[in-house]
mmCIF file of C-alpha atoms in Angstrom:
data_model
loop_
_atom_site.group_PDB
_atom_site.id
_atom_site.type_symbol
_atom_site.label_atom_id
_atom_site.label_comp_id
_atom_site.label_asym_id
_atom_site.label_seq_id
_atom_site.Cartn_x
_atom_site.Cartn_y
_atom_site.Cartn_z
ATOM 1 C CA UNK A 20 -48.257 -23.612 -25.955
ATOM 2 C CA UNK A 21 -47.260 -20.097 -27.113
ATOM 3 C CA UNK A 22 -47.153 -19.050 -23.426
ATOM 4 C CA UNK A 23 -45.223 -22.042 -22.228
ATOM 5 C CA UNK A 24 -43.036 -20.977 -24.709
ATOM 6 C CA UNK A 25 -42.492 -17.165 -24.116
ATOM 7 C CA UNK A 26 -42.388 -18.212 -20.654
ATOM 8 C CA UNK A 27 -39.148 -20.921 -21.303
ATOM 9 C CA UNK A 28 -37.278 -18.158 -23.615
ATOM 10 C CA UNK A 29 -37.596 -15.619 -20.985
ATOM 11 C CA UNK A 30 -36.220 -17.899 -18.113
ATOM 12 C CA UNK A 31 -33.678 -18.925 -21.344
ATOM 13 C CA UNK A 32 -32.954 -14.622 -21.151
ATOM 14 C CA UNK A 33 -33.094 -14.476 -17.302
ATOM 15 C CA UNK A 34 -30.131 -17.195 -17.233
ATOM 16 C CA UNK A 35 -27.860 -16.020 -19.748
ATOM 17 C CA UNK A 36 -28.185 -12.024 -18.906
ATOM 18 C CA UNK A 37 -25.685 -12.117 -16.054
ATOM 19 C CA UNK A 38 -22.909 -13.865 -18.209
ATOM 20 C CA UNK A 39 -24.171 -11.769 -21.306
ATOM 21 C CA UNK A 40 -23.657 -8.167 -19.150
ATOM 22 C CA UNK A 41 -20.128 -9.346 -18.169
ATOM 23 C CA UNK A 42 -18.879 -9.913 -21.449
ATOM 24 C CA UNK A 43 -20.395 -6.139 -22.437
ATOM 25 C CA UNK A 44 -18.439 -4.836 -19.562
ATOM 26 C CA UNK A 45 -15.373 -6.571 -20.590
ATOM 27 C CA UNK A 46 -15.434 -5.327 -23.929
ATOM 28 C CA UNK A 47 -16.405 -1.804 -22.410
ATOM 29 C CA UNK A 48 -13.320 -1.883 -20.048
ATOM 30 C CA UNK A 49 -11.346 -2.837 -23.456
ATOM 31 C CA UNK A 50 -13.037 -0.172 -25.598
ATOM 32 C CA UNK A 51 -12.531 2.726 -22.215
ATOM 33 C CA UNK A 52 -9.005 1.158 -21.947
ATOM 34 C CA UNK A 53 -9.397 1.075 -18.580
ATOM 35 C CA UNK A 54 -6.101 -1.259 -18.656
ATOM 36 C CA UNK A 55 -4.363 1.495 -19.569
ATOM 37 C CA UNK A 56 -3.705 3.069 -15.923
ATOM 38 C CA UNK A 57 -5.557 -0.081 -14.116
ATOM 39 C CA UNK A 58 -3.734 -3.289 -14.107
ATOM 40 C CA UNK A 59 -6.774 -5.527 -15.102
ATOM 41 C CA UNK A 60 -4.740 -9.375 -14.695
ATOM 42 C CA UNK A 61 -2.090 -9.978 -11.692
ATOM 43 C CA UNK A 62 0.511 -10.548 -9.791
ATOM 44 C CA UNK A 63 0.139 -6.668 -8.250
ATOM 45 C CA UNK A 64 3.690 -4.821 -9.315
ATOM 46 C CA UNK A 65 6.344 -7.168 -7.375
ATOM 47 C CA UNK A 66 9.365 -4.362 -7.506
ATOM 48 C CA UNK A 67 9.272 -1.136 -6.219
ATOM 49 C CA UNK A 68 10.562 0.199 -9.760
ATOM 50 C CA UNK A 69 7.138 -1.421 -10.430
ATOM 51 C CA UNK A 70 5.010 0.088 -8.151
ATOM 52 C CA UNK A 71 6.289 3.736 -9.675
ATOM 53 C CA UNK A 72 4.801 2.852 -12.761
ATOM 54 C CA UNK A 73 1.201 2.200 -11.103
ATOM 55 C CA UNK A 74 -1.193 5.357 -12.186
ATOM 56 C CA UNK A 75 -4.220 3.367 -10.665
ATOM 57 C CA UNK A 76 -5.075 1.079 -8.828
ATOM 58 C CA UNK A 77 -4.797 -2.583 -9.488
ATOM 59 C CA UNK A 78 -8.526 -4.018 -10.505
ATOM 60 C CA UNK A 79 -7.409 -7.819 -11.115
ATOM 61 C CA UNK A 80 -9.071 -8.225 -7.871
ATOM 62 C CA UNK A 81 -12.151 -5.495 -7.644
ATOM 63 C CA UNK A 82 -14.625 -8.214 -7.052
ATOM 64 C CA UNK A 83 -12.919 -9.221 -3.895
ATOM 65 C CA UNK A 84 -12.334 -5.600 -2.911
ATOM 66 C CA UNK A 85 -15.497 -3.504 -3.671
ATOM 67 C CA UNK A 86 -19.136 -3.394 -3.263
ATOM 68 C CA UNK A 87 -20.756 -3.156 -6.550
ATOM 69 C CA UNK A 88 -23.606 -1.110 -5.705
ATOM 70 C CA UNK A 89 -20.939 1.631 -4.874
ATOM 71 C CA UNK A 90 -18.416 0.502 -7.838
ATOM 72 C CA UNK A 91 -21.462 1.065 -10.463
ATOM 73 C CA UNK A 92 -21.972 4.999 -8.335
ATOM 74 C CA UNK A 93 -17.956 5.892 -8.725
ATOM 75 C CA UNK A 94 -17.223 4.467 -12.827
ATOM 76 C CA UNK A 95 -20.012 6.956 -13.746
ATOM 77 C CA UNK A 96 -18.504 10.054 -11.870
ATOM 78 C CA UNK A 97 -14.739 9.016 -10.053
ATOM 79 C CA UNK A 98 -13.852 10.761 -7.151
ATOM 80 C CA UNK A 99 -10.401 11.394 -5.075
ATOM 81 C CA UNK A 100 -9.678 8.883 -2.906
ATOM 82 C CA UNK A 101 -6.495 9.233 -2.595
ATOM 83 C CA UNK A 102 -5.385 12.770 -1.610
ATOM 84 C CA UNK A 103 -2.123 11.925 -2.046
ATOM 85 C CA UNK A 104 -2.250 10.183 -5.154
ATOM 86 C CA UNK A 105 -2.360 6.422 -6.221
ATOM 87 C CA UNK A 106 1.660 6.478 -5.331
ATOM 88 C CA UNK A 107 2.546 9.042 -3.493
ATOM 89 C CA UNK A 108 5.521 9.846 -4.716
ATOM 90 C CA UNK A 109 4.612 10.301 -8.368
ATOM 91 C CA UNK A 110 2.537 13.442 -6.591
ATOM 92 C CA UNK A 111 4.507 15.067 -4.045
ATOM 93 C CA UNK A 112 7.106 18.271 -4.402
ATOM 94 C CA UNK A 113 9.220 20.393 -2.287
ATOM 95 C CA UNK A 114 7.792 23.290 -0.906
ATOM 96 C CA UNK A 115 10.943 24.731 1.255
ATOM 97 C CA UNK A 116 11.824 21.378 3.125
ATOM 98 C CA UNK A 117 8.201 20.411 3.198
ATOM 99 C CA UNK A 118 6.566 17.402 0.906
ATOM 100 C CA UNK A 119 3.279 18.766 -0.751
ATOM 101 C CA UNK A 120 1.262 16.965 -3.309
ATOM 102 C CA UNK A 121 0.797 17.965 -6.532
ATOM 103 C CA UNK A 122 -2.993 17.596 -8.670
ATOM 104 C CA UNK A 123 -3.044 13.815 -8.647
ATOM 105 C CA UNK A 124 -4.552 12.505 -11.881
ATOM 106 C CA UNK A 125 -7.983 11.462 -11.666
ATOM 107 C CA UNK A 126 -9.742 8.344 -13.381
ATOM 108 C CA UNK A 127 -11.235 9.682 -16.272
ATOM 109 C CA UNK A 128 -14.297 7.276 -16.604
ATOM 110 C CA UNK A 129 -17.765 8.742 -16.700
ATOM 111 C CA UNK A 130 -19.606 6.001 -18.068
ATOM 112 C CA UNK A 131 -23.626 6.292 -18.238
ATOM 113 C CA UNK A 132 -25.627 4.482 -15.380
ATOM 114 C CA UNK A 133 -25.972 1.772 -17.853
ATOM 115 C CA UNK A 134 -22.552 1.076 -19.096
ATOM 116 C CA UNK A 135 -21.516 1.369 -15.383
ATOM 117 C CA UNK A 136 -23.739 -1.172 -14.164
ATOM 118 C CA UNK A 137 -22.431 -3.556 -17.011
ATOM 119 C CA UNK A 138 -18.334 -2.783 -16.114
ATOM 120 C CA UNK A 139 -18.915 -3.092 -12.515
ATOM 121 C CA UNK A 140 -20.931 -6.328 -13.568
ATOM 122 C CA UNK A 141 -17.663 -7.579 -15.368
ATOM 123 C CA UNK A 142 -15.401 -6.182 -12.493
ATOM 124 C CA UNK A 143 -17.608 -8.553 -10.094
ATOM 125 C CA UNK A 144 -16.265 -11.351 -11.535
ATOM 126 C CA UNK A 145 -12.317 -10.809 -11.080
ATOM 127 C CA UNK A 146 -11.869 -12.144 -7.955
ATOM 128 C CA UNK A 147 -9.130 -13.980 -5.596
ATOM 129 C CA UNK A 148 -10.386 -17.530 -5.277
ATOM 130 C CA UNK A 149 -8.166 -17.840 -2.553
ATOM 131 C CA UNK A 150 -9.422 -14.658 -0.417
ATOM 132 C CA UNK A 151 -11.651 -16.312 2.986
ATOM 133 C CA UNK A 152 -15.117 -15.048 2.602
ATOM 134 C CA UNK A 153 -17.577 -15.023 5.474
ATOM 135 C CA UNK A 154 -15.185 -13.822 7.709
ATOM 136 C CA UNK A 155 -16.209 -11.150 8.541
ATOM 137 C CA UNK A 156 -19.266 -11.291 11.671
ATOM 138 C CA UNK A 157 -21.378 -8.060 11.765
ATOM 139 C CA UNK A 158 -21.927 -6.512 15.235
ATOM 140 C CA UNK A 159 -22.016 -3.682 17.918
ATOM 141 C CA UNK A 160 -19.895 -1.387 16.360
ATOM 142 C CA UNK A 161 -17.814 -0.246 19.732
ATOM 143 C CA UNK A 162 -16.666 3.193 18.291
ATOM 144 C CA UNK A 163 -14.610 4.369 21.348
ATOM 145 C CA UNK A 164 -12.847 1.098 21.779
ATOM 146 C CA UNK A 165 -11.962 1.324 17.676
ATOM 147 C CA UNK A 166 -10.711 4.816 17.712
ATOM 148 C CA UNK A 167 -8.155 3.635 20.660
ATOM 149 C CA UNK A 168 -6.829 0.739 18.585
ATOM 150 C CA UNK A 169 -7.011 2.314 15.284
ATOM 151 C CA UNK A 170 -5.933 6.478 16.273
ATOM 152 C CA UNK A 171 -4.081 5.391 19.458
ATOM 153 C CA UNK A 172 -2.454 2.232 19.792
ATOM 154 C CA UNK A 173 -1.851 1.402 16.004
ATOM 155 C CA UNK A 174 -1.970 5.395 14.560
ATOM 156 C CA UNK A 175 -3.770 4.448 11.084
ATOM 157 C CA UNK A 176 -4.486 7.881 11.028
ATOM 158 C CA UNK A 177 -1.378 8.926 10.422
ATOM 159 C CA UNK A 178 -1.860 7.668 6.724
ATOM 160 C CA UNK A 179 -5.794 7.614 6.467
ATOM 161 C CA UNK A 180 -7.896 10.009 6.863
ATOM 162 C CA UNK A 181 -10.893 9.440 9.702
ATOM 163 C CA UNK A 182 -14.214 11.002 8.945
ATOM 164 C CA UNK A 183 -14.405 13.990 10.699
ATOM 165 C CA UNK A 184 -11.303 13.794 12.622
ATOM 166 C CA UNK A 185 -8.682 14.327 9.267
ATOM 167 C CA UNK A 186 -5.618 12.536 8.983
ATOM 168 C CA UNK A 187 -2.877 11.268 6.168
ATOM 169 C CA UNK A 188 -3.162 11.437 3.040
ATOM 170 C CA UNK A 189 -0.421 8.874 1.684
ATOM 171 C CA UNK A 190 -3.560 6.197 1.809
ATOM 172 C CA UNK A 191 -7.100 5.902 0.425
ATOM 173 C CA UNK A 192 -9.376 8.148 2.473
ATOM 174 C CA UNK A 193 -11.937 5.943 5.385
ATOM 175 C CA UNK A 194 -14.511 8.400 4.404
ATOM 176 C CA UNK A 195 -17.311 5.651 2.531
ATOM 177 C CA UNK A 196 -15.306 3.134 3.086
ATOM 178 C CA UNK A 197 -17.765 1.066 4.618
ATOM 179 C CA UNK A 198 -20.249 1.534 1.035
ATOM 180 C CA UNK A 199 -16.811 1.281 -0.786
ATOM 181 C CA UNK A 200 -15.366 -2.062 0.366
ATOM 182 C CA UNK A 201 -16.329 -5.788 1.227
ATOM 183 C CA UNK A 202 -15.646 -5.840 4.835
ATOM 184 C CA UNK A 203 -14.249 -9.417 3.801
ATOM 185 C CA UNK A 204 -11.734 -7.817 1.868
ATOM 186 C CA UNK A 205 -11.020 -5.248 4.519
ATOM 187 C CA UNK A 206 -10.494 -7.997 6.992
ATOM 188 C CA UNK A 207 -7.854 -9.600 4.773
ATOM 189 C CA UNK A 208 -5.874 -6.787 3.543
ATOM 190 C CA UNK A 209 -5.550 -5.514 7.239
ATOM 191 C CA UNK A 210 -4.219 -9.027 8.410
ATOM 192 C CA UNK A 211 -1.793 -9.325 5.400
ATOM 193 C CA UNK A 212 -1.416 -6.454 2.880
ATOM 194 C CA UNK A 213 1.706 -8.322 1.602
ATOM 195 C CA UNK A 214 -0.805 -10.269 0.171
ATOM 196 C CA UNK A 215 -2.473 -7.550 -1.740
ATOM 197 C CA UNK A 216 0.581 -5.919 -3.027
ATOM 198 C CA UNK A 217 3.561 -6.915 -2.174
ATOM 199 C CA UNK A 218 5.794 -3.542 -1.670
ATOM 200 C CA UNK A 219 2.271 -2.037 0.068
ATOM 201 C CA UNK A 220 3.304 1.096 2.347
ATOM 202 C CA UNK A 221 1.149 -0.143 5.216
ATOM 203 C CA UNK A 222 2.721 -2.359 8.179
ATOM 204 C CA UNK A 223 1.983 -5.486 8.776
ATOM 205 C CA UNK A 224 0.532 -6.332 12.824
ATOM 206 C CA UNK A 225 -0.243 -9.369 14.105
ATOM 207 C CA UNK A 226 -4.164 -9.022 14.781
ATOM 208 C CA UNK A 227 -5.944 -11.239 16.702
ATOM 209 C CA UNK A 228 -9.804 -12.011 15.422
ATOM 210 C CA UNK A 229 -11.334 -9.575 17.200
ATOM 211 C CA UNK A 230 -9.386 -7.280 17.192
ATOM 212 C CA UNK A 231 -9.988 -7.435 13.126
ATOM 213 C CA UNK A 232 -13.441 -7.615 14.231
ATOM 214 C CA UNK A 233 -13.520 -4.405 15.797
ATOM 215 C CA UNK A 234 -11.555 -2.571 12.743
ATOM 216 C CA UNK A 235 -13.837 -3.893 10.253
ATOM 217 C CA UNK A 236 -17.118 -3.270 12.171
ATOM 218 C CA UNK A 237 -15.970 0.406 12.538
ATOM 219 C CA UNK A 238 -14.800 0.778 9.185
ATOM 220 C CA UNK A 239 -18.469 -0.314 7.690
ATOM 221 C CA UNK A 240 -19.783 2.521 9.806
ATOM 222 C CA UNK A 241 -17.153 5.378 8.556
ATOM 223 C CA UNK A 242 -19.137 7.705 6.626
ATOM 224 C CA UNK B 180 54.613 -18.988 -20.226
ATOM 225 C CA UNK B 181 52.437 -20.680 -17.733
ATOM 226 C CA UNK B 182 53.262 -18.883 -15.077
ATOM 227 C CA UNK B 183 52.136 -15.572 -17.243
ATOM 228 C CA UNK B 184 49.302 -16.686 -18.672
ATOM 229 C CA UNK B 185 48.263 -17.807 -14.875
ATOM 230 C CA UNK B 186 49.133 -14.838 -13.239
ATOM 231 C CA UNK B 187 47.188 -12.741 -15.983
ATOM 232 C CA UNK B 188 43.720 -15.348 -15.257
ATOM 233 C CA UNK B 189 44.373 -14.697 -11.334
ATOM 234 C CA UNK B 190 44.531 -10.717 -12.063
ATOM 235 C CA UNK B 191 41.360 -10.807 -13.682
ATOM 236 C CA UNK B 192 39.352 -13.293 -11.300
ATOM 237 C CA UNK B 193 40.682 -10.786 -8.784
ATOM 238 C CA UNK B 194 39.262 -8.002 -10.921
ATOM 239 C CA UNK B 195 35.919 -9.645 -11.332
ATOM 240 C CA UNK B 196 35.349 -10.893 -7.768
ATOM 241 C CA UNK B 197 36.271 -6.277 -6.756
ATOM 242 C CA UNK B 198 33.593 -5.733 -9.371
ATOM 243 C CA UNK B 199 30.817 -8.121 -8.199
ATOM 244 C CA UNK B 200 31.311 -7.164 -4.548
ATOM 245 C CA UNK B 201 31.130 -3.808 -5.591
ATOM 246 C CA UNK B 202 28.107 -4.083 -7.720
ATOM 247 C CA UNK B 203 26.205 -6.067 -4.503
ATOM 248 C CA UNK B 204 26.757 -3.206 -2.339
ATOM 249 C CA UNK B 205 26.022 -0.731 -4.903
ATOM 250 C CA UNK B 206 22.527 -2.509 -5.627
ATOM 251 C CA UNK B 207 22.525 -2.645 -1.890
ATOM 252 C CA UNK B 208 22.807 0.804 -1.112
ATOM 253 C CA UNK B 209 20.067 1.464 -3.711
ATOM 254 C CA UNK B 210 17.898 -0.350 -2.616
ATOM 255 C CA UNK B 211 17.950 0.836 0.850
ATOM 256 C CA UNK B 212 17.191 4.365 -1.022
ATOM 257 C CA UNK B 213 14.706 3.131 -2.753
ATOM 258 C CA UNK B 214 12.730 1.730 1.191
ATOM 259 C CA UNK B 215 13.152 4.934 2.521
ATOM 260 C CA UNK B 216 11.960 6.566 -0.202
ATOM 261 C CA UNK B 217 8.505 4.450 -0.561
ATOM 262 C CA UNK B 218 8.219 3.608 3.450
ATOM 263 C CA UNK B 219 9.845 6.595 5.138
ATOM 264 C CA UNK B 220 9.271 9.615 2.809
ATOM 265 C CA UNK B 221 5.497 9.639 3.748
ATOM 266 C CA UNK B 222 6.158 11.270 7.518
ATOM 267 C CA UNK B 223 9.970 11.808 7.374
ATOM 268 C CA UNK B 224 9.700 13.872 4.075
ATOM 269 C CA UNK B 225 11.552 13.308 0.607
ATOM 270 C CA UNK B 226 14.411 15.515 2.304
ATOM 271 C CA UNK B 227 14.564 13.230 5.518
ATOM 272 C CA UNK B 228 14.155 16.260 7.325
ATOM 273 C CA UNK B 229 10.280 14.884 9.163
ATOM 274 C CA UNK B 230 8.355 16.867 6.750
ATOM 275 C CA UNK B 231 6.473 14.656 4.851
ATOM 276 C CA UNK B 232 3.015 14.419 3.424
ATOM 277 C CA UNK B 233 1.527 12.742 6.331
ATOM 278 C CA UNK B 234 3.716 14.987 8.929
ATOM 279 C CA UNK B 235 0.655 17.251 9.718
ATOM 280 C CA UNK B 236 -1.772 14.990 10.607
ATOM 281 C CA UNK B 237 0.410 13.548 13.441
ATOM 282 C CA UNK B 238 0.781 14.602 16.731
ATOM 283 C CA UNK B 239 4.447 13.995 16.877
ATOM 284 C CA UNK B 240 6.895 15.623 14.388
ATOM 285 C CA UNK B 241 8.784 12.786 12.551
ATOM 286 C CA UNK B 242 12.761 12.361 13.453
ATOM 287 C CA UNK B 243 14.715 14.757 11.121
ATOM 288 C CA UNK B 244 16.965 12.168 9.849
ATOM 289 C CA UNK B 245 19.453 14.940 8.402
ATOM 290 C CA UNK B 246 20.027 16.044 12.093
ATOM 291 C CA UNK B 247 23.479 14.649 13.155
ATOM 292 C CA UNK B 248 22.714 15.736 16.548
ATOM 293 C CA UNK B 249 19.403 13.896 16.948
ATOM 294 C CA UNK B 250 20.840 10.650 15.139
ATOM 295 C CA UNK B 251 24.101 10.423 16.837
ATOM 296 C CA UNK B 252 22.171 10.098 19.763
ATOM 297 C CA UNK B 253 20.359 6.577 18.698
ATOM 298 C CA UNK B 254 22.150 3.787 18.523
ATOM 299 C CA UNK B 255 22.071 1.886 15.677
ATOM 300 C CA UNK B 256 20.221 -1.268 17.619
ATOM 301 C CA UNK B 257 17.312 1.332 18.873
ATOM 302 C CA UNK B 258 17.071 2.430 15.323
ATOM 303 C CA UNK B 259 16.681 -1.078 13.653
ATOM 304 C CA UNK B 260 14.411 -2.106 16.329
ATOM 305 C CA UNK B 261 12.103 1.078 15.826
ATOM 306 C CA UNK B 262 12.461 0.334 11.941
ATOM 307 C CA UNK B 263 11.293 -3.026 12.532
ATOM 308 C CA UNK B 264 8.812 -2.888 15.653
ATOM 309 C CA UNK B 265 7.775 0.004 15.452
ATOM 310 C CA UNK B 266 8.405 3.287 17.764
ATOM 311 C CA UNK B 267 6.741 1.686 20.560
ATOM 312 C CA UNK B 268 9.268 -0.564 21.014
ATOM 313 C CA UNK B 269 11.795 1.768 22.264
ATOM 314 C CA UNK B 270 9.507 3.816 24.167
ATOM 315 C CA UNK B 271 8.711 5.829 21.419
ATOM 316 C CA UNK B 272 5.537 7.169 19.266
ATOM 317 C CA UNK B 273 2.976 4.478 18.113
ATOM 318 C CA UNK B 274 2.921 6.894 14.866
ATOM 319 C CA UNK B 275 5.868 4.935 14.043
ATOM 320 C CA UNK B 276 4.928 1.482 12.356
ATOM 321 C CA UNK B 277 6.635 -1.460 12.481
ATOM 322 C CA UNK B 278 7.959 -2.396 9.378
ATOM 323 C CA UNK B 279 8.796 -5.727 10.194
ATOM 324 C CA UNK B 280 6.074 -7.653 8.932
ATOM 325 C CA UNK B 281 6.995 -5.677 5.261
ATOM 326 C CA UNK B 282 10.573 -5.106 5.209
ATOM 327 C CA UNK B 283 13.372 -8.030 5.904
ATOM 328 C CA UNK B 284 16.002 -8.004 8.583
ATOM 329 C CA UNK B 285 18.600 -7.007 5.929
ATOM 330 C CA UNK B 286 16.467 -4.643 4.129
ATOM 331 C CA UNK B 287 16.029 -3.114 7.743
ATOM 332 C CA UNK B 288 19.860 -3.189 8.415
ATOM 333 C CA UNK B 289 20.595 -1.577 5.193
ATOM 334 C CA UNK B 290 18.236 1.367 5.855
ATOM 335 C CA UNK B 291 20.178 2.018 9.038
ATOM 336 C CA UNK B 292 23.166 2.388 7.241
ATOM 337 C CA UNK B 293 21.195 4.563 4.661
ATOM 338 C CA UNK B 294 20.041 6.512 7.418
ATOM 339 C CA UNK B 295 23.364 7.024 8.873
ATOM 340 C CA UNK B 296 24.409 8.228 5.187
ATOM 341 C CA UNK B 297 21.768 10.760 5.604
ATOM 342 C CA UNK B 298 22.539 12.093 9.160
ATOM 343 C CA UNK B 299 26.609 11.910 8.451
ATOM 344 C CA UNK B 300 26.965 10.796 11.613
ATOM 345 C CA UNK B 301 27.584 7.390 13.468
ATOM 346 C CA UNK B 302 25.384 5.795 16.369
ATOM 347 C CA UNK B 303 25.839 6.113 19.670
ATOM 348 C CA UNK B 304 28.029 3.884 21.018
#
């Protein structure tokens, strides 16, 4: 009886943990005021006067956009992403008639492994319902083909930077972006960024499927 | 009496109508600033002169926009198109987006006028 017992409290404690973590990470992103710089409940800044006022990146959405496993890595020690800063033109000066960037801030959290795991828990569950998932369709990643469409025929590297090869810096950085995003997400914010943030400085192209396909596939192997 | 007190409402709808068109263009004419400066200033640099942040990763220099010589030789047609489809569409660099999909057909008109307010200069005719 006892063990029948023990055993129905712990699958009682199994249940409820998930829902119990989220609500410490909640009150951890309240307590780190990580809504300070991070704009934790949409829409995504609808003016450019707006988008001047972001110092980080909008998280209403972080568990359609990130990979926890790598989320619960980056709250306990942040890196840049951004060379160029979360908006670029809060970071950039004159050097002669040259644009350089200034130290952009850097996110401040260094949470322990614990208190990570708990926020990116919480972060998980802030998603956009209306964001297709499944989308994407792992395959052969056809690197040479990719690096035509995405450094040739569309330039992304003129605002991202390609692992080994360099590039802009007025965008987040490919390097990890495969362990950084949900290739869902990826798929969706290169078909539409509008849809992501509205006054996004990233054109908009009409992809077909696979061409998306291609991207994304790449992208997951950028390291 | 009429007369006066009618003439003196018609001065002042006049008055009002000046101000409101001139407050449209002036919001206008900001707001064309205020595309270039989050679209453009990446490659063509804060100055407009193609020295931007993003400038020395690419393979070809972004268009000075202060240059009257360069600009007076676009017309302003080629430069909305290239705004909104990108350079490739008038036989120009694929470094240059098109901005279509982001910015509207006035938005884009309005930064060619912008852009001729940088340059000084007028298209090519």
């Amino acid at each position: 009886m006892t063990r029948i017992l023990a055993l129905a409290v712990s699958a009682l404690m199994a249940v409820a943990a998930p829902s119990a973590m989220a609500a410490d990470g909640k009150a951890l992103v309240e307590s780190n005021k990580c809504g300070s710089c991070h704009k934790m409940v949409g829409p995504s800044a609808q003016t450019i006067a707006e988008v001047m006022k972001r110092k980080a990146p909008d998280l209403f959405y972080a568990g359609s956009k990130f990979n926890k496993d790598w989320l619960v890595k980056y709250i306990q020690s942040p890196t840049t992403l951004r060379a160029g800063g979360v908006v670029y033109l809060n970071s950039i000066s004159l050097n002669g008639e040259a644009d350089v960037v200034k130290d952009p801030p850097k996110c401040a959290s260094k949470l322990s492994a614990g208190d990570a795991a708990a926020v990116a828990d919480y972060l998980m569950t802030l998603k956009d319902a209306s964001m297709k998932t499944g989308v994407f369709k792992p395959g052969k990643v056809k690197k040479a083909r990719a690096r035509v469409v995405m450094m040739k025929d569309e330039a992304c590297n003129a605002c991202h930077v390609f692992p080994g090869k360099g590039g802009g810096i007025s965008c987040p950085t490919f390097e990890g972006i495969g362990e950084r995003l949900n290739p869902d997400w990826m798929y969706s914010f290169i078909q539409d960024p509008k849809h992501w943030d509205p006054k996004v400085w990233m054109a908009k192209r009409d992809f077909d499927d696979a061409t998306l396909q291609l991207m994304v596939n790449f992208l997951m192997t950028a390291d | 009496m009429i007369m006066t007190r009618l003439a003196s409402i018609l001065f002042f709808a006049i008055l009002a109508v000046g101000f409101l068109g001139q407050a449209d263009v002036a919001v206008a004419k900001e707001k064309a600033a205020d595309n270039y400066s989050l679209y453009c200033v990446q490659c063509h640099g804060s100055k407009g002169t193609g020295r931007g942040i993003n400038a020395p990763a690419l393979s070809v220099q972004p268009r000075n926009h202060t240059s009257a010589k360069d600009m007076s030789s676009l017309t302003d047609e080629s430069v909305f198109k290239s705004i909104k489809e990108g350079g490739v569409a008038v036989g120009k660099s694929t470094q240059m987006p098109p901005w279509g999909g982001i910015l509207t057909d006035e938005e884009v008109t309005d930064l060619v006028k912008h852009l001729r307010g940088m340059c000084k200069c007028e298209g090519k005719k």
